[in-house]
Coordinates of C-alpha atoms and ligand atoms in Angstrom, one line a residue:
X1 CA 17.2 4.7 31.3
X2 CA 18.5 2.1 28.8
X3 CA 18.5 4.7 26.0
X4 CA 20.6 7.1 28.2
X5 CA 23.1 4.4 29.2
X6 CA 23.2 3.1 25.4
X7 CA 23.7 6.6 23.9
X8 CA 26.4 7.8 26.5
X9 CA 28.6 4.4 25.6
X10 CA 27.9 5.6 22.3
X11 CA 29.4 9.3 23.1
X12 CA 32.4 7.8 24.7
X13 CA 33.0 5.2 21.9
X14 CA 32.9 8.6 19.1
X15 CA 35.3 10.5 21.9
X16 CA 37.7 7.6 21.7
X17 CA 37.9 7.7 18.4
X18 CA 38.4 11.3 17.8
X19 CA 40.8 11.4 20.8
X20 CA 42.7 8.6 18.7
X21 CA 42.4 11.0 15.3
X22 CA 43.8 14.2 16.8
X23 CA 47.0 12.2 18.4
X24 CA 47.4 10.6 14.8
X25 CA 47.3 14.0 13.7
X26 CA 49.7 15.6 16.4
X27 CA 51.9 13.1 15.5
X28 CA 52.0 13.4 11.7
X29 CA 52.8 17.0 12.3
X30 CA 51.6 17.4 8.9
X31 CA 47.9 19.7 8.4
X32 CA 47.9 18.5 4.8
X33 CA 48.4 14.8 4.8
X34 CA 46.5 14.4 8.2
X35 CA 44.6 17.2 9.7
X36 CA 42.9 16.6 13.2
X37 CA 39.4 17.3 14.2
X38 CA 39.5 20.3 16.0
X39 CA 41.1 21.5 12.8
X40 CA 38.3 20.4 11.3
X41 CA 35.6 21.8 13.9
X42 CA 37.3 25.1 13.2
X43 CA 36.9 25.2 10.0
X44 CA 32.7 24.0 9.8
X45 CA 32.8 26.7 12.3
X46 CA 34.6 29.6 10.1
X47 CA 32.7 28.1 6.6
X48 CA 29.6 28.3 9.0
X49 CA 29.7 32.2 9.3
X50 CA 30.5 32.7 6.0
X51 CA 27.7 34.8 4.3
X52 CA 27.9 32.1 1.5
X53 CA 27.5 28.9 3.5
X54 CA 23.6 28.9 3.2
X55 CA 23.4 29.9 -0.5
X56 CA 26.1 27.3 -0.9
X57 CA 23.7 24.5 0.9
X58 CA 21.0 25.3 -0.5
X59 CA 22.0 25.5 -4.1
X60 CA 23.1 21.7 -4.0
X61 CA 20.0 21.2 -2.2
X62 CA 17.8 22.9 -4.5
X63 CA 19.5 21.2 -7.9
X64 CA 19.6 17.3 -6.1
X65 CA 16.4 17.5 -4.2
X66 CA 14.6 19.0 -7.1
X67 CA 16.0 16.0 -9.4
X68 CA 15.0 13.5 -6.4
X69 CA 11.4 14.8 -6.0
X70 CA 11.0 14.5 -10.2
X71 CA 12.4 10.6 -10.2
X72 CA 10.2 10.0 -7.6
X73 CA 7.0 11.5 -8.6
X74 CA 8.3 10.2 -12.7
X75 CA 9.2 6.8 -12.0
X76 CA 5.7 6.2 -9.5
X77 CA 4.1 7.9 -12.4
X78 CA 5.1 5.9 -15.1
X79 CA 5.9 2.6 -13.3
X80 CA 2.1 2.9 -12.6
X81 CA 1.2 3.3 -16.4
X82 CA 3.9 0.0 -16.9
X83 CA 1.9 -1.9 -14.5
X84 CA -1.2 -1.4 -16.3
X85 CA 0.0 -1.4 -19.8
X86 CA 2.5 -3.9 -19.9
X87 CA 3.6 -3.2 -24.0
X88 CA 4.8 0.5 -21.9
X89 CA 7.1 -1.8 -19.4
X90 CA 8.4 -3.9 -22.7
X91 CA 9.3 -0.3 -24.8
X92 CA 11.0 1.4 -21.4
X93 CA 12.5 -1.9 -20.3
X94 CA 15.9 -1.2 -22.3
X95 CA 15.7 1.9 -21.6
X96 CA 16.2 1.4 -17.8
X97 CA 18.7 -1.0 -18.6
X98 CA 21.0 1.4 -19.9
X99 CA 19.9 3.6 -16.9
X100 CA 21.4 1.3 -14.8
X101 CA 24.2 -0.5 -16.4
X102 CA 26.1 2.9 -17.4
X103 CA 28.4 4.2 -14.6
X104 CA 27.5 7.7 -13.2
X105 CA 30.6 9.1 -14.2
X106 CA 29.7 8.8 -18.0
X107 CA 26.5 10.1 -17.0
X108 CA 27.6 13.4 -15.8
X109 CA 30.5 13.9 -18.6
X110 CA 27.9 13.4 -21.5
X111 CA 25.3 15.6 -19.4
X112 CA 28.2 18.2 -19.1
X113 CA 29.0 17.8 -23.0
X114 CA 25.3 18.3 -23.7
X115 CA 24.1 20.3 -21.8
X116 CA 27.1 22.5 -19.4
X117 CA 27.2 22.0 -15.6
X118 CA 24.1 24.2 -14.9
X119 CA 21.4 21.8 -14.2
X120 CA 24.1 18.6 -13.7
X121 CA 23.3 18.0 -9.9
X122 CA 19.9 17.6 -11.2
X123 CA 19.6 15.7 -14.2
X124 CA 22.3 13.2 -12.6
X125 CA 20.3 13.2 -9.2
X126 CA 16.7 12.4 -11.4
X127 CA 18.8 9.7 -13.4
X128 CA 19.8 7.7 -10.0
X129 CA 16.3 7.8 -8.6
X130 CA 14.2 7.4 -11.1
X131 CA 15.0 3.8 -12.8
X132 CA 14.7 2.7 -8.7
X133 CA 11.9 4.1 -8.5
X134 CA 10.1 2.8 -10.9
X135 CA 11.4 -1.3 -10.7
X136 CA 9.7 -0.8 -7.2
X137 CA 6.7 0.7 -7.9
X138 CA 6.0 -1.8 -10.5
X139 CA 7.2 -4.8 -8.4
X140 CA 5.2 -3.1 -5.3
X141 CA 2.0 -3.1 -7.4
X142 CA 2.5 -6.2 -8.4
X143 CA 2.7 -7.3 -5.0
X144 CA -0.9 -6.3 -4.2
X145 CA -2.9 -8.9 -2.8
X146 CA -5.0 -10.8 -5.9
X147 CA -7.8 -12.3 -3.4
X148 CA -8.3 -8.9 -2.4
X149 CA -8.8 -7.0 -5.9
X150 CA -11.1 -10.6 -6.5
X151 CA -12.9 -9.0 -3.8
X152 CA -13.0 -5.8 -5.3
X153 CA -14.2 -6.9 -8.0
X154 CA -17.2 -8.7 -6.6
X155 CA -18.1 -5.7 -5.1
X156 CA -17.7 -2.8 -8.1
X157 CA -15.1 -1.2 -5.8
X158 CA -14.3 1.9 -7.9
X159 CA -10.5 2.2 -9.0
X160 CA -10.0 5.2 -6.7
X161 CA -10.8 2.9 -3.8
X162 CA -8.6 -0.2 -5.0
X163 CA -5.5 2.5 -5.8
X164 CA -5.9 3.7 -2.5
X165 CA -6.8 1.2 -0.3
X166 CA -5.3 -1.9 -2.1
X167 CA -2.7 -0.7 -4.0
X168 CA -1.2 1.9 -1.7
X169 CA -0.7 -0.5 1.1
X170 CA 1.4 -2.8 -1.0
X171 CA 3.0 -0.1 -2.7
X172 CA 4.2 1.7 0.4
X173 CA 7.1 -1.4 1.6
X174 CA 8.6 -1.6 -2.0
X175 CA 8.9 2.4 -2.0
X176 CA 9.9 3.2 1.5
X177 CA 13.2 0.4 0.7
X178 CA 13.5 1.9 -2.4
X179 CA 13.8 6.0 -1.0
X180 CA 16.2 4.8 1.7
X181 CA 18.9 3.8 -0.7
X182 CA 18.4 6.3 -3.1
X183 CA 18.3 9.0 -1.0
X184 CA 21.8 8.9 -0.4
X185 CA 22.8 7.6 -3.6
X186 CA 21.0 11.2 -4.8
X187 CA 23.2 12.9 -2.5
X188 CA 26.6 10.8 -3.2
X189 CA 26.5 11.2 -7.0
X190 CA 25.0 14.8 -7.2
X191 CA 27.9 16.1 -5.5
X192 CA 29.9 14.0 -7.8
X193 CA 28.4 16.0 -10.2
X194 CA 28.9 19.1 -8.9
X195 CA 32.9 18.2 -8.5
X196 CA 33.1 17.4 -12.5
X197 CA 31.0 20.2 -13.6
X198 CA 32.4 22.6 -10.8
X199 CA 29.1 23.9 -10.4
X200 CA 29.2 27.3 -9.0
X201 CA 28.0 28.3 -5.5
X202 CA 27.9 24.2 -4.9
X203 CA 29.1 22.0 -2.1
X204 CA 30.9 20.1 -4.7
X205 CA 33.0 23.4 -6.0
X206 CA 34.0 24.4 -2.6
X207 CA 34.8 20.4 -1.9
X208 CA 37.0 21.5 -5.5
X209 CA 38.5 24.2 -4.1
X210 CA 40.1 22.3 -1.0
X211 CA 41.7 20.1 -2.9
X212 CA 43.2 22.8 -5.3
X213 CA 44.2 24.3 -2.6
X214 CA 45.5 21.9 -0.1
X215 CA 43.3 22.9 2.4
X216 CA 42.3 19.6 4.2
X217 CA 40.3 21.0 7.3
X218 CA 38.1 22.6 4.6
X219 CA 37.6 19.5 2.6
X220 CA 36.5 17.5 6.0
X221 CA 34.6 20.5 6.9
X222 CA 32.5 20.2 3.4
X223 CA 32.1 16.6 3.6
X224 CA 31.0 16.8 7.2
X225 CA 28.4 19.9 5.6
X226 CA 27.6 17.8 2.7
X227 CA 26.9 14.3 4.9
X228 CA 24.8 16.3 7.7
X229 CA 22.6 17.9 4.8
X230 CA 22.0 14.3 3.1
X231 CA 21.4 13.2 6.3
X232 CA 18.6 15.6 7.1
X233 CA 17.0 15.2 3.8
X234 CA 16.4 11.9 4.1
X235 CA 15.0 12.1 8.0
X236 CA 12.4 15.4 6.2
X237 CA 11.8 12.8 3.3
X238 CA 11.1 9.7 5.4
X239 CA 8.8 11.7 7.8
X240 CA 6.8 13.1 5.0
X241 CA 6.5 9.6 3.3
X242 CA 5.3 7.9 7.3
X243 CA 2.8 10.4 7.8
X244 CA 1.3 9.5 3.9
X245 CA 1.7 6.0 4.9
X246 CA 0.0 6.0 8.2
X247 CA -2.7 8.3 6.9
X248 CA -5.7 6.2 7.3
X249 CA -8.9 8.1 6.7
X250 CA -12.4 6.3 5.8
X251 CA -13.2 6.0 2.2
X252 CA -15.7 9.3 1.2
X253 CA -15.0 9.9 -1.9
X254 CA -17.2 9.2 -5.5
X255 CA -20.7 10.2 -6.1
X256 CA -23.5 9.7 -3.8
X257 CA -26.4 7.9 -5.5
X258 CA -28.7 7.9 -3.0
X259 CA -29.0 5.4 0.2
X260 CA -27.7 2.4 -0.7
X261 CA -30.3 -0.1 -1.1
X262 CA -29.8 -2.5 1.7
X263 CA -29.4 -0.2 4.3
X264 CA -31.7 2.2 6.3
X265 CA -34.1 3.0 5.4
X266 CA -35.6 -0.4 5.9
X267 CA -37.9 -1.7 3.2
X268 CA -38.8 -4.6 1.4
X269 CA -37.3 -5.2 -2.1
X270 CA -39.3 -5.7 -5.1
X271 CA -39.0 -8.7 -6.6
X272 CA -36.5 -8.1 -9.5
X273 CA -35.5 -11.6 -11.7
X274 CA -34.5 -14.9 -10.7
X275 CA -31.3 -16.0 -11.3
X276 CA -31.2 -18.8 -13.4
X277 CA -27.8 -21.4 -13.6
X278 CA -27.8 -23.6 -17.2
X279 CA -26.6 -27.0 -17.5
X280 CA -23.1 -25.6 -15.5
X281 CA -20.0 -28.1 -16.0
X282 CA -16.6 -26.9 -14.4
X283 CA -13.5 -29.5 -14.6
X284 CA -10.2 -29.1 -12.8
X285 CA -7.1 -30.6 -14.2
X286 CA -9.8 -33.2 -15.5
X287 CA -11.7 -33.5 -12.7
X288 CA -14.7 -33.3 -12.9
X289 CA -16.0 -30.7 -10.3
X290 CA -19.7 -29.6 -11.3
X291 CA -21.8 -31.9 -13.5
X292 CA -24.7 -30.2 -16.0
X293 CA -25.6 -28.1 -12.7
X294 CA -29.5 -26.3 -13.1
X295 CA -30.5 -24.3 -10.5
X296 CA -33.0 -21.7 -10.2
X297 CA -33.1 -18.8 -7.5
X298 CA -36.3 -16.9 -6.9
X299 CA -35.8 -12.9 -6.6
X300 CA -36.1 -12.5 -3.0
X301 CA -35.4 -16.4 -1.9
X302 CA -32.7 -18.2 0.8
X303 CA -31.3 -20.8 -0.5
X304 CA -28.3 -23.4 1.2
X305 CA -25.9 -25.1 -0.6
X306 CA -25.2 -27.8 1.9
X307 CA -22.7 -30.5 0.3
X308 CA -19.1 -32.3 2.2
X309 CA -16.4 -30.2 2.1
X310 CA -14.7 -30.5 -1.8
X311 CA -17.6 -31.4 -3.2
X312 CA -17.7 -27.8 -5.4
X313 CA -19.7 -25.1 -3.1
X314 CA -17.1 -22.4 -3.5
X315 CA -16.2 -23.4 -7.3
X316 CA -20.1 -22.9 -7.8
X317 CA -20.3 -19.6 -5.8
X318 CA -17.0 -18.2 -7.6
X319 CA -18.6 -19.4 -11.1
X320 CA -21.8 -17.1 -10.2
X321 CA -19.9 -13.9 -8.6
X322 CA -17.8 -14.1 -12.2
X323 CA -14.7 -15.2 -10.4
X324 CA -14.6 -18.3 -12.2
X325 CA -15.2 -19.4 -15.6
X326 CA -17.6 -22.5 -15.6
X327 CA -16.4 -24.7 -19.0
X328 CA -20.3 -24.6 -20.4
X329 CA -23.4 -23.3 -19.5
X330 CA -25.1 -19.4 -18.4
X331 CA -26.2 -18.2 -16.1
X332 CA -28.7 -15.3 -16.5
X333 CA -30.5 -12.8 -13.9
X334 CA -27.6 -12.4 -12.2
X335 CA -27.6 -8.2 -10.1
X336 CA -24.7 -6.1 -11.1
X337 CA -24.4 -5.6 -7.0
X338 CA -23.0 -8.4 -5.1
X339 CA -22.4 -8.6 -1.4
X340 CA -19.9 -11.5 -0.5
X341 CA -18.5 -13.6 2.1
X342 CA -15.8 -15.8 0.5
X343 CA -14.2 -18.6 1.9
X344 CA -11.5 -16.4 3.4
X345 CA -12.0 -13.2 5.4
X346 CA -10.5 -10.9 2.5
X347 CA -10.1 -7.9 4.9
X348 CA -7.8 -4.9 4.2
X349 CA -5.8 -5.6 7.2
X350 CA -4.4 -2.2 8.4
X351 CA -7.4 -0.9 8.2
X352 CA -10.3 -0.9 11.3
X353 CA -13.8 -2.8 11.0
X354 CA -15.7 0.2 10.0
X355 CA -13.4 1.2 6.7
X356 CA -13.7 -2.8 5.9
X357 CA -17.6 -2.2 6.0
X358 CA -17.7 0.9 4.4
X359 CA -15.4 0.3 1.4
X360 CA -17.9 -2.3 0.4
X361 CA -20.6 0.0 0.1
X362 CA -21.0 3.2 -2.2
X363 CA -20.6 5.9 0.1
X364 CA -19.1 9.7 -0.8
X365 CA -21.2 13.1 -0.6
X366 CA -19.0 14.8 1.8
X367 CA -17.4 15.6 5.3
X368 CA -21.0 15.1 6.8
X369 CA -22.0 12.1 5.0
X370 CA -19.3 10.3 5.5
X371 CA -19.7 10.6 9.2
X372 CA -23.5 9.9 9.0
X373 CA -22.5 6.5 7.1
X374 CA -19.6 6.0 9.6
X375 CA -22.3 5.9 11.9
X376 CA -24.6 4.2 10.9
X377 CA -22.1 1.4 10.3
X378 CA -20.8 1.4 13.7
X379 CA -24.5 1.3 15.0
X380 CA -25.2 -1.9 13.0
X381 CA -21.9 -3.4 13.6
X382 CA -21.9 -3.2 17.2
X383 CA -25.2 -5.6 17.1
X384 CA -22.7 -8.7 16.3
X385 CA -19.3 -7.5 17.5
X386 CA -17.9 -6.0 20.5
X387 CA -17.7 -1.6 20.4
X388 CA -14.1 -1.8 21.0
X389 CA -13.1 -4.2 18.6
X390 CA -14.5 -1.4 15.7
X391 CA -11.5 0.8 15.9
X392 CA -8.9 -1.6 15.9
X393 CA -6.9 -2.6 12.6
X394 CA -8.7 -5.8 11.5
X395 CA -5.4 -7.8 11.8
X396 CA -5.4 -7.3 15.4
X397 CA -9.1 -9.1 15.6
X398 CA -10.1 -12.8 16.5
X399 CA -10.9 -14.8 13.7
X400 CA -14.4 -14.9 14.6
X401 CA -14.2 -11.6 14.3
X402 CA -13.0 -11.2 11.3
X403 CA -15.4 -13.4 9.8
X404 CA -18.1 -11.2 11.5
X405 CA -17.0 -8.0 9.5
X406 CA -16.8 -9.8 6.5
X407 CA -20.3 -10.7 6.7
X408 CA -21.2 -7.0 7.5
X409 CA -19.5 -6.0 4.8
X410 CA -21.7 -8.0 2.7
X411 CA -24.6 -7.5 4.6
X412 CA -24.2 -3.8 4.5
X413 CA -22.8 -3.5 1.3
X414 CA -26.4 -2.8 -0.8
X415 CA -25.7 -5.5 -2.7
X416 CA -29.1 -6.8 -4.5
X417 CA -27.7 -10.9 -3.9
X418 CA -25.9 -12.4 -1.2
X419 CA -23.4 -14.9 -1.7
X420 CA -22.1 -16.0 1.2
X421 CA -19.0 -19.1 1.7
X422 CA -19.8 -20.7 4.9
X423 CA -20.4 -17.2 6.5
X424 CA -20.0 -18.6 10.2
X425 CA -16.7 -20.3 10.2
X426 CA -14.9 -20.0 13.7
X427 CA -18.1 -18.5 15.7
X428 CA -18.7 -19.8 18.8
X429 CA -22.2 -21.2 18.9
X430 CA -23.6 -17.9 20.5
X431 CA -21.6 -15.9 17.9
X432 CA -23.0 -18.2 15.2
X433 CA -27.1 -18.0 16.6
X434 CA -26.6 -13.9 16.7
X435 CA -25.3 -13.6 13.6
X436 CA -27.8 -15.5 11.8
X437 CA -30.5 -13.8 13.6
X438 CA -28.9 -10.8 12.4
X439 CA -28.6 -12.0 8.9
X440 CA -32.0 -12.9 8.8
X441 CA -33.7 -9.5 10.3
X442 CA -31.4 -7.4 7.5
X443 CA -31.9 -9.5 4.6
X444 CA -34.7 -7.3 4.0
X445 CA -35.7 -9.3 0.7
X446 CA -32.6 -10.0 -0.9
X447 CA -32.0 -13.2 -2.6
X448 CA -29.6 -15.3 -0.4
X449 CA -27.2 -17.9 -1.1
X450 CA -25.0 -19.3 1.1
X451 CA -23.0 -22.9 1.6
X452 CA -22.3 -24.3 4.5
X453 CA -21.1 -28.4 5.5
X454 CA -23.6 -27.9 8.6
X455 CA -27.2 -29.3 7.9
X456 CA -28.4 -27.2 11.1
X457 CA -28.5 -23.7 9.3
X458 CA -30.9 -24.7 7.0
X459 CA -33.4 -24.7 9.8
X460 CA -31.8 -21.6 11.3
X461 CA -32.2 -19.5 8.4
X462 CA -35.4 -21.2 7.0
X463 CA -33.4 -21.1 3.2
X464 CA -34.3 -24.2 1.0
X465 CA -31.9 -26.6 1.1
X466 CA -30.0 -27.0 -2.3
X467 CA -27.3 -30.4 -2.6
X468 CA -24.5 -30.5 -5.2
Ligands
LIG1 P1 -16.1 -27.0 -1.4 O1 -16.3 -25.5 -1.4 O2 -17.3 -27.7 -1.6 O3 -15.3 -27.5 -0.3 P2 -14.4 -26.4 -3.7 O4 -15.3 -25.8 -4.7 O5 -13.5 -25.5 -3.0 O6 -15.2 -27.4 -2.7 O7 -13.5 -27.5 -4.5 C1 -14.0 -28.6 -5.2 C2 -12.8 -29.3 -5.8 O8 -12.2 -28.6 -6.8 C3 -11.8 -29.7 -4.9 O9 -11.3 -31.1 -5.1 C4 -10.7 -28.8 -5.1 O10 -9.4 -29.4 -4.9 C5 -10.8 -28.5 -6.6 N1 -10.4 -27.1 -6.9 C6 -11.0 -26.0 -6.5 N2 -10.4 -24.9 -7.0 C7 -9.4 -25.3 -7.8 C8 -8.4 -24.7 -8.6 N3 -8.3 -23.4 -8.7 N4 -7.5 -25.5 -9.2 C9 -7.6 -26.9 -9.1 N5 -8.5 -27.5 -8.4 C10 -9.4 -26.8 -7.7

């Protein structure tokens, strides 16, 4: 009802105004200098049924669309290999510069001296875009979140996972600002173009033509053409781009190497190494955080950090996962799989509990699969969390929540070691006892360590107690 009442004040306010244009024009009496809009209708209408108006719209759109659809996929392209190879974004940096220092018109005259008016719409359309393109997609993958490619890390995520799943997301803002302004810059300075080079069969050659021949219905005519073309570009454009953003599906892709170890079937690991930590000293802005630190983890043990909060249970953790650096010592027998709780939840917030769970485990082998895994993870998430809570974009969870699918995520990832930061942070004390129960029935062998500030899990999990 409010969108009805909203959108006829809107109506009347555009009648006014029109209404105010055609007396301005009665009154001018002069179709040249002022022509009035039902001039104006008349002629859209007339240029409408002219057997050339489509060929007309769609040549522009072919030669500035093409030139916006090669910026885009040139400058995500290559502002991707700048962001990885930064010596690439030092050698192009001039370069884009120039790109957008020089003013369009000298663009389009050198184009024109170099190269005639053929392709101009194009080439001056692809030079607009692309330099905006690529400053975004570079600042947008800079943007991505560093806890959460830490996290990736720790878990061997492959690189098609982070790009997609990490990347993407903080891609998608910088890109989607970016293709709103240059969509109609595209559309402004192609049909610039097409007015210098008097590209034939164009929108800007018959927006030429008006003015040659003092026909000023025709020229509104054209510019209204020209404005509701750009317009529905960008609304096709912006759909397409929505529909890639909000495209969510679970991760499925990479080899299969078998079941993941970990995860059904159950069995009992067999005892691989221990993990031995060496004389481990870590200082931060001279203070002293760990001191000559041994410690020795049988394959297969529990063990509990339990120390006062500061006293260096995450610094230790980070030093063993590789996140860290300690200043001297080694550590040895450490898996290449890790499953991880860190101190934060380190969730990919858009996406539901299940594709959290699943993107820390190697999954892929297909449509059917994927569901099977999908599956399975729902089965074994729904022991610690509410069913409805699964489907729900993480972001949208209670903390305790949250923290729950983190531990999952670990617990289910396959990982051979499980380093886990004060896994039970914000759980109610039921939430806390079922989770631990469930910890304890799917460690199925794996070596465990976890830190906590609470002296009561030791008990709970039966680990040995380790102090820092
Ligand atoms: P805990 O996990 O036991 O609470 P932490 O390992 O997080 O303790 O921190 C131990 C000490 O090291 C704290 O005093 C903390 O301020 C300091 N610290 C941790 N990380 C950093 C860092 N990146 N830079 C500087 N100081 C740090």
């Amino acid at each position: 009802m409010k969108g009805t009442h909203k959108r006829g004040r809107k109506t009347i306010i555009l009648l006014f105004w029109m209404g105010i244009w055609q007396v301005a024009a009665v009154l001018a009496d002069n179709p040249i200098l002022l022509t009035g809009p039902v001039r104006v209708l008349r002629a859209f209408v007339e240029n409408l049924l002219r057997p050339d108006f489509f060929p007309v719209v769609f040549h522009s759109l072919a030669g500035i669309g093409l030139g916006f659809f090669l910026a885009l996929f040139a400058g995500v392209l290559l502002g991707a290999v700048a962001f990885s190879m930064v010596w690439v974004e030092e050698i192009l940096a001039p370069v884009m510069t120039v790109l957008k220092s020089v003013p369009v018109a000298s663009f389009v005259v050198l184009l024109l001296i170099w190269f005639g008016a053929g392709r101009l719409s194009l080439m001056i359309s692809f030079l607009i875009v692309f330099p905006n393109v690529y400053v975004n997609t570079i600042a947008g993958l800079k943007s991505a979140d560093r806890k959460l490619l830490e996290m990736a890390r720790v878990f061997g995520m492959s690189r098609g996972r982070k790009l997609f799943y990490l990347y993407r997301p903080a891609l998608l803002p910088y890109l989607e600002g970016c293709l709103r302004v240059s969509l109609g810059m595209s559309w402004k300075s192609g049909v610039a173009a097409e007015i210098i080079g008097l590209a034939e069969s164009s929108l800007g050659e018959r927006l030429y033509m008006a003015k040659i021949y003092l026909d000023t219905a025709g020229l509104f005519a054209w510019t209204i053409t020209t404005v509701l073309v750009s317009f529905l570009f960008e609304k096709a454009v912006l759909r397409i781009f929505r529909q890639f953003a909000q495209w969510r599906p679970y991760p499925g892709f990479g080899l299969y190497e078998g079941f993941p170890a970990g995860i059904s079937p159950k069995r009992d690991r067999e005892a691989g190494d221990k993990i031995r930590m060496c004389h481990i000293d870590k200082t931060y802005n001279g203070q002293s955080v760990l001191r000559d630190l041994n410690l020795t983890m049988e394959a297969g043990g529990r063990y509990l950090l339990t120390a006062p909060s500061g006293a260096g249970k995450t610094t230790l953790l980070k030093i063993l996962t590789g996140l860290e650096q300690g200043d001297r010592g080694e550590i040895a027998g450490m898996p290449d799989r890790i499953g991880m709780v860190f101190q934060e939840d380190r969730l990919c917030e858009e996406y539901d509990a299940v594709c959290n769970i699943l993107l820390g485990m190697k999954t892929g082998g297909g449509k059917g699969r994927k569901k099977q895994l999908a599956d399975y993870v729902r089965a074994q998430a729904s022991a610690i969390l509410p069913a409805d809570c699964l489907t729900k974009p993480v972001r949208q969870l209670s903390g305790g929540m949250r923290r729950r699918v983190a531990l999952l995520r670990a617990l289910l990832s396959g990982a051979d070691v499980l380093i886990l930061d004060e896994p039970f942070t914000g759980l109610d004390e039921e939430n806390r006892m079922r989770s631990a129960q469930y910890l304890m029935e799917n460690l199925q062998g794996r070596t465990l360590l976890m830190s906590t500030h609470r002296e009561e899990d030791a008990q709970l999990l039966q680990a040995t107690r380790v102090t820092l």
